[in-house]
CSV table of C-alpha atoms and ligand atoms in Angstrom, one decimal:
chain,number,residue,atom,x,y,z
L,97,UNK,CA,100.1,105.2,110.6
L,98,UNK,CA,99.0,102.4,113.0
L,99,UNK,CA,95.8,100.3,113.4
L,100,UNK,CA,95.3,99.8,109.6
L,101,UNK,CA,93.2,96.6,109.3
L,102,UNK,CA,93.0,96.2,105.6
L,103,UNK,CA,96.2,97.9,104.4
L,104,UNK,CA,99.8,97.0,104.8
L,105,UNK,CA,101.9,100.3,104.8
L,106,UNK,CA,105.6,100.4,104.4
L,107,UNK,CA,107.8,103.3,104.9
L,108,UNK,CA,110.5,102.4,102.4
L,109,UNK,CA,113.7,104.3,101.5
L,110,UNK,CA,112.5,107.1,99.2
L,111,UNK,CA,108.9,105.9,98.9
L,112,UNK,CA,105.8,104.6,100.6
L,113,UNK,CA,104.4,101.3,99.7
L,114,UNK,CA,100.7,100.5,100.2
L,115,UNK,CA,99.3,97.0,99.8
L,116,UNK,CA,95.6,96.4,99.8
L,117,UNK,CA,95.4,93.5,102.3
L,118,UNK,CA,92.3,91.5,101.8
L,119,UNK,CA,93.7,88.6,99.7
L,120,UNK,CA,90.9,86.2,100.7
L,121,UNK,CA,88.5,88.5,98.9
L,122,UNK,CA,90.8,89.2,96.2
L,123,UNK,CA,91.6,92.6,97.7
L,124,UNK,CA,88.0,93.9,97.1
L,125,UNK,CA,87.5,97.5,98.3
L,126,UNK,CA,85.1,97.4,101.1
L,127,UNK,CA,84.0,100.6,102.8
L,128,UNK,CA,86.5,100.1,105.6
L,129,UNK,CA,89.4,99.8,103.2
L,130,UNK,CA,88.2,103.1,101.4
L,131,UNK,CA,88.1,104.9,104.8
L,132,UNK,CA,91.6,103.6,105.7
L,133,UNK,CA,93.0,104.7,102.4
L,134,UNK,CA,91.6,108.2,102.8
L,135,UNK,CA,93.2,108.5,106.3
L,136,UNK,CA,96.4,107.1,104.9
L,137,UNK,CA,96.6,109.6,102.0
L,138,UNK,CA,95.8,112.4,104.4
L,139,UNK,CA,98.7,111.1,106.6
L,140,UNK,CA,101.1,111.0,103.6
L,141,UNK,CA,100.0,114.5,102.4
L,142,UNK,CA,101.4,115.9,105.7
L,143,UNK,CA,104.4,113.4,106.1
L,144,UNK,CA,106.1,113.1,102.8
L,145,UNK,CA,109.5,114.8,103.4
L,146,UNK,CA,112.2,112.6,101.8
L,147,UNK,CA,109.6,110.6,99.8
L,148,UNK,CA,109.5,110.8,96.0
L,149,UNK,CA,106.5,108.5,95.3
L,150,UNK,CA,103.8,106.2,96.6
L,151,UNK,CA,103.4,102.7,95.2
L,152,UNK,CA,100.0,100.8,95.5
L,153,UNK,CA,99.7,97.1,94.9
L,154,UNK,CA,97.7,94.1,96.1
L,155,UNK,CA,98.5,91.5,98.6
L,156,UNK,CA,99.1,87.9,97.1
L,157,UNK,CA,99.8,87.0,93.6
L,158,UNK,CA,96.3,86.8,92.2
L,159,UNK,CA,94.7,90.2,92.5
L,160,UNK,CA,95.5,93.9,92.6
L,161,UNK,CA,91.9,94.8,93.6
L,162,UNK,CA,88.9,92.8,92.3
L,163,UNK,CA,86.6,95.8,92.6
L,164,UNK,CA,84.3,97.3,95.2
L,165,UNK,CA,83.2,94.6,97.7
L,166,UNK,CA,80.1,93.2,96.1
L,167,UNK,CA,79.0,91.5,99.3
L,168,UNK,CA,78.4,95.0,100.8
L,169,UNK,CA,76.1,95.8,97.7
L,170,UNK,CA,73.2,93.8,99.3
L,171,UNK,CA,72.6,96.8,101.6
L,172,UNK,CA,72.9,99.4,98.8
L,173,UNK,CA,69.9,101.7,98.0
L,174,UNK,CA,69.4,105.1,96.5
L,175,UNK,CA,70.4,106.9,99.6
L,176,UNK,CA,73.5,104.9,100.7
L,177,UNK,CA,74.8,104.7,97.1
L,178,UNK,CA,75.4,108.4,97.2
L,179,UNK,CA,77.7,108.0,100.2
L,180,UNK,CA,79.2,104.9,98.6
L,181,UNK,CA,80.1,106.9,95.4
L,182,UNK,CA,81.3,110.1,97.3
L,183,UNK,CA,83.7,108.1,99.4
L,184,UNK,CA,85.3,106.5,96.4
L,185,UNK,CA,85.3,109.7,94.4
L,186,UNK,CA,86.9,111.6,97.3
L,187,UNK,CA,89.6,109.0,97.7
L,188,UNK,CA,90.4,108.7,94.0
L,189,UNK,CA,90.4,112.5,93.5
L,190,UNK,CA,92.8,112.7,96.5
L,191,UNK,CA,95.1,110.2,94.8
L,192,UNK,CA,95.0,112.0,91.5
L,193,UNK,CA,95.9,115.3,93.0
L,194,UNK,CA,98.8,114.0,95.3
L,195,UNK,CA,101.8,116.3,95.2
L,196,UNK,CA,104.1,113.2,94.6
L,197,UNK,CA,103.6,110.6,91.9
L,198,UNK,CA,101.5,107.6,92.7
L,199,UNK,CA,102.2,104.4,90.9
L,200,UNK,CA,99.8,101.5,90.6
L,201,UNK,CA,101.8,98.2,90.5
L,202,UNK,CA,99.0,96.0,89.1
L,203,UNK,CA,99.8,92.4,90.1
L,204,UNK,CA,96.6,90.5,88.9
L,205,UNK,CA,92.9,91.3,88.7
L,206,UNK,CA,92.2,95.1,88.4
L,207,UNK,CA,88.4,94.9,88.0
L,208,UNK,CA,85.7,97.6,88.5
L,209,UNK,CA,86.9,99.8,91.4
L,210,UNK,CA,90.3,98.2,91.1
L,211,UNK,CA,90.7,99.3,87.5
L,212,UNK,CA,89.4,102.7,88.7
L,213,UNK,CA,92.0,102.8,91.5
L,214,UNK,CA,94.7,102.2,88.9
L,215,UNK,CA,93.3,104.9,86.6
L,216,UNK,CA,93.5,107.5,89.4
L,217,UNK,CA,97.2,106.8,89.9
L,218,UNK,CA,99.8,108.8,87.8
L,219,UNK,CA,101.6,105.7,86.4
L,220,UNK,CA,100.5,102.1,85.9
L,221,UNK,CA,103.0,99.2,85.9
L,222,UNK,CA,101.4,95.8,85.4
L,223,UNK,CA,102.6,92.2,85.8
L,224,UNK,CA,102.0,89.8,82.9
L,225,UNK,CA,99.2,88.1,84.8
L,226,UNK,CA,97.3,91.4,85.2
L,227,UNK,CA,93.7,91.6,83.9
L,228,UNK,CA,91.8,94.8,83.5
L,229,UNK,CA,88.0,95.1,83.3
L,230,UNK,CA,85.1,97.4,84.0
L,231,UNK,CA,82.5,94.6,84.6
L,232,UNK,CA,79.9,96.6,86.5
L,233,UNK,CA,77.5,96.1,83.5
L,234,UNK,CA,77.3,92.5,84.5
L,235,UNK,CA,75.8,93.6,87.9
L,236,UNK,CA,73.4,96.0,86.3
L,237,UNK,CA,75.5,98.9,87.2
L,238,UNK,CA,77.9,101.4,85.7
L,239,UNK,CA,81.4,102.2,87.2
L,240,UNK,CA,80.9,104.4,90.3
L,241,UNK,CA,84.4,105.5,91.3
L,242,UNK,CA,85.2,107.8,88.3
L,243,UNK,CA,85.8,105.0,85.7
L,244,UNK,CA,83.5,106.4,83.1
L,245,UNK,CA,85.5,109.6,83.1
L,246,UNK,CA,89.1,108.5,83.7
L,247,UNK,CA,89.0,105.5,81.4
L,248,UNK,CA,87.6,107.7,78.6
L,249,UNK,CA,90.4,110.2,79.2
L,250,UNK,CA,93.2,107.6,79.2
L,251,UNK,CA,92.1,105.2,76.4
L,252,UNK,CA,89.7,107.3,74.4
L,253,UNK,CA,86.0,107.0,73.9
L,254,UNK,CA,85.9,103.9,71.5
L,255,UNK,CA,87.9,101.6,73.8
L,256,UNK,CA,86.4,102.9,76.9
L,257,UNK,CA,82.8,102.3,75.6
L,258,UNK,CA,83.8,98.9,74.4
L,259,UNK,CA,85.3,97.9,77.7
L,260,UNK,CA,82.4,99.2,79.8
L,261,UNK,CA,79.6,97.8,77.5
L,262,UNK,CA,81.3,94.4,77.0
L,263,UNK,CA,82.9,93.9,80.5
L,264,UNK,CA,85.6,92.0,78.6
L,265,UNK,CA,88.9,91.2,80.5
L,266,UNK,CA,91.9,92.9,78.9
L,267,UNK,CA,95.3,91.2,79.3
L,268,UNK,CA,98.4,93.3,80.4
L,269,UNK,CA,99.7,93.3,76.9
L,270,UNK,CA,96.5,94.6,75.4
L,271,UNK,CA,96.3,97.2,78.2
L,272,UNK,CA,99.8,98.4,77.1
L,273,UNK,CA,98.6,98.4,73.4
L,274,UNK,CA,95.6,100.6,74.5
L,275,UNK,CA,97.9,103.0,76.4
L,276,UNK,CA,95.9,102.0,79.5
L,277,UNK,CA,99.2,101.3,81.2
L,278,UNK,CA,102.8,102.5,81.1
L,279,UNK,CA,104.7,99.2,81.4
L,280,UNK,CA,104.3,95.4,81.4
L,281,UNK,CA,106.8,93.4,83.6
L,282,UNK,CA,107.2,89.6,84.1
L,283,UNK,CA,106.3,89.4,87.8
L,284,UNK,CA,106.1,91.3,91.0
L,285,UNK,CA,109.8,91.3,91.6
L,286,UNK,CA,110.5,93.0,88.2
L,287,UNK,CA,107.5,95.2,89.0
L,288,UNK,CA,109.2,96.5,92.2
L,289,UNK,CA,112.4,97.0,90.3
L,290,UNK,CA,110.5,99.0,87.7
L,291,UNK,CA,108.7,101.2,90.2
L,292,UNK,CA,112.0,101.8,92.1
L,293,UNK,CA,113.5,103.0,88.8
L,294,UNK,CA,110.6,105.5,88.5
L,295,UNK,CA,111.1,106.6,92.1
L,296,UNK,CA,114.9,107.1,91.6
L,297,UNK,CA,114.2,109.2,88.5
L,298,UNK,CA,111.6,111.4,90.4
L,299,UNK,CA,114.2,111.8,93.3
L,300,UNK,CA,116.5,113.6,90.8
L,301,UNK,CA,113.8,116.2,89.7
L,302,UNK,CA,112.6,119.3,91.6
L,303,UNK,CA,109.7,118.5,93.9
L,304,UNK,CA,108.0,121.7,93.0
L,305,UNK,CA,108.2,121.1,89.3
L,306,UNK,CA,106.9,117.5,89.9
L,307,UNK,CA,104.0,118.8,91.9
L,308,UNK,CA,103.2,121.5,89.3
L,309,UNK,CA,103.4,119.1,86.4
L,310,UNK,CA,100.8,116.9,88.1
L,311,UNK,CA,98.6,119.9,88.8
L,312,UNK,CA,98.9,121.3,85.4
L,313,UNK,CA,98.1,118.0,83.6
L,314,UNK,CA,95.0,117.5,85.9
L,315,UNK,CA,93.9,121.0,85.0
L,316,UNK,CA,93.4,119.8,81.4
L,317,UNK,CA,90.6,117.7,82.5
L,318,UNK,CA,88.9,120.2,84.9
L,319,UNK,CA,86.1,121.9,82.9
L,320,UNK,CA,86.1,124.8,85.4
L,321,UNK,CA,89.7,125.7,84.8
L,322,UNK,CA,91.5,127.3,81.9
L,323,UNK,CA,94.5,125.0,81.9
L,324,UNK,CA,96.6,127.3,79.6
L,325,UNK,CA,96.3,130.2,82.0
L,326,UNK,CA,96.9,128.0,85.0
L,327,UNK,CA,100.0,126.7,83.3
L,328,UNK,CA,101.4,130.2,83.1
L,329,UNK,CA,100.8,130.7,86.8
L,330,UNK,CA,102.4,127.3,87.7
L,331,UNK,CA,105.4,128.1,85.4
L,332,UNK,CA,106.0,131.4,87.2
L,333,UNK,CA,105.6,129.6,90.5
L,334,UNK,CA,108.5,127.3,89.5
L,335,UNK,CA,110.6,130.3,88.3
L,336,UNK,CA,110.4,131.8,91.7
L,337,UNK,CA,111.9,128.7,93.4
L,338,UNK,CA,115.6,128.2,94.4
L,339,UNK,CA,115.4,124.9,92.5
L,340,UNK,CA,114.9,126.7,89.3
L,341,UNK,CA,118.0,128.8,89.9
L,342,UNK,CA,119.9,125.5,90.8
L,343,UNK,CA,118.6,123.9,87.6
L,344,UNK,CA,119.8,126.6,85.4
L,345,UNK,CA,123.3,126.9,87.2
L,346,UNK,CA,123.7,123.1,86.9
L,347,UNK,CA,123.1,123.2,83.2
L,348,UNK,CA,125.6,126.0,82.7
L,349,UNK,CA,128.2,124.2,84.9
L,350,UNK,CA,127.5,120.9,83.2
L,351,UNK,CA,126.7,119.0,86.3
L,352,UNK,CA,123.7,117.3,87.8
L,353,UNK,CA,121.3,119.6,89.7
L,354,UNK,CA,121.0,119.3,93.4
L,355,UNK,CA,117.3,120.1,93.9
L,356,UNK,CA,116.2,120.9,97.5
L,357,UNK,CA,112.4,121.4,97.0
L,358,UNK,CA,112.8,125.1,97.8
Y,163,CAA,N1,83.7,91.7,96.2
Y,163,CAA,C1,83.6,90.9,97.1
Y,163,CAA,N2,84.2,89.7,97.2
Y,163,CAA,C2,84.9,89.3,96.0
Y,163,CAA,C3,85.0,90.2,95.0
Y,163,CAA,C4,84.4,91.5,95.0
Y,163,CAA,N3,84.5,92.4,94.0
Y,163,CAA,N4,85.7,89.6,94.0
Y,163,CAA,C5,86.1,88.3,94.5
Y,163,CAA,N5,85.6,88.1,95.6
Y,163,CAA,C6,85.7,87.1,96.6
Y,163,CAA,C7,84.7,85.9,96.2
Y,163,CAA,O1,83.5,86.1,96.6
Y,163,CAA,C8,85.5,84.7,96.8
Y,163,CAA,O2,85.1,84.7,98.3
Y,163,CAA,P1,84.6,83.3,98.9
Y,163,CAA,O3,85.7,82.4,98.9
Y,163,CAA,O4,84.3,83.8,100.3
Y,163,CAA,O5,83.4,83.0,98.1
Y,163,CAA,C9,87.0,85.1,96.8
Y,163,CAA,O6,87.0,86.6,96.5
Y,163,CAA,C10,87.7,84.5,95.7
Y,163,CAA,O7,86.9,84.8,94.5
Y,163,CAA,P2,86.5,83.6,93.4
Y,163,CAA,O8,86.3,82.3,94.1
Y,163,CAA,O9,85.3,84.1,92.6
Y,163,CAA,O10,87.8,83.5,92.5
Y,163,CAA,P3,87.9,83.1,91.0
Y,163,CAA,O11,89.3,82.9,90.6
Y,163,CAA,O12,87.0,82.0,90.7
Y,163,CAA,O13,87.2,84.3,90.2
Y,163,CAA,C11,87.1,86.7,89.6
Y,163,CAA,C12,88.0,85.6,90.3
Y,163,CAA,C13,86.9,86.5,88.2
Y,163,CAA,C14,87.8,88.0,89.9
Y,163,CAA,C15,85.7,86.7,90.3
Y,163,CAA,O14,85.9,86.6,91.7
Y,163,CAA,C16,84.9,88.0,90.1
Y,163,CAA,O15,84.2,88.0,89.0
Y,163,CAA,N6,84.8,88.9,91.0
Y,163,CAA,C17,83.9,90.0,90.9
Y,163,CAA,C18,84.6,91.1,90.0
Y,163,CAA,C19,83.7,92.3,89.8
Y,163,CAA,O16,82.6,92.3,89.3
Y,163,CAA,N7,84.2,93.5,90.2
Y,163,CAA,C20,83.5,94.7,90.1
Y,163,CAA,C21,82.7,95.1,91.3
Y,163,CAA,S1,81.6,96.5,91.1
Y,163,CAA,C22,82.5,97.9,91.3
Y,163,CAA,O17,83.7,97.8,91.5
Y,163,CAA,C23,81.7,99.1,91.2
Y,163,CAA,C24,82.5,100.4,91.2
Y,163,CAA,O18,82.8,101.1,90.1
Y,163,CAA,C25,83.1,101.0,92.4
């Protein structure tokens, strides 16, 4: 993908790395960045052969994403705020439904829309200087990119309400304690090491099974879907793959499976 103004996109061995690249604004998500991310995730959906994950982080050492771009809020009214929310929801739903795991490497402020971006990812690794918050209440707002739902799903109602009602900043260690994140690492270098460990683990699994685990877990939160029934369908779908046969054969022969995604 070329001509990305606010994103740095790297095609790395086994995974894609995306950096939100507006460090002067602490990587705040303006509408242009949201649109670029939507295009990029559409591109990745069609071009992910040989990739086992996507890592999202922020440029610089101060911020992952400090929220939606507040400077653009001056123009916001009842009508334009619908488009504002829809764009964010479309992007974050897309991320949550990706067929390969998306890892947020949170390297500083993850505030408002930044915290919500991390919540839409499948795994969250945070550096020790990371700070999480949903501070929208300080602006007379509520989270608008899915935060009221996903934060509640992830940390539970009490903590979610406390975070959203107080706008308090949470340290990486507390975020780990609340199960908001999966890991804390010292710095960005150890963060890259950690996410690459995840990618190399995902590489050894069957891509169909990975895709169906994500789908099935997402179904739990979809009120229109019977997650148990869908699990049966997705299980059967896996049984019909060559990878399943390979997995069983490898177990019997006491060797590592060689999954081909077929
Ligand atoms: N939008 C636009 N610009 C932002 C920004 C944001 N969310 N966060 C920081 N910036 C800009 C600042 O305006 C500043 O730019 P200038 O130098 O041009 O003035 C630059 O980034 C550096 O920021 P600070 O000087 O404020 O840095 P600091 O270290 O003193 O403070 C901070 C850092 C505590 C993160 C502070 O910048 C801050 O509180 N930012 C706003 C965080 C916030 O409220 N985010 C939620 C947004 S609403 C939302 O996200 C709604 C939703 O659900 C989608």
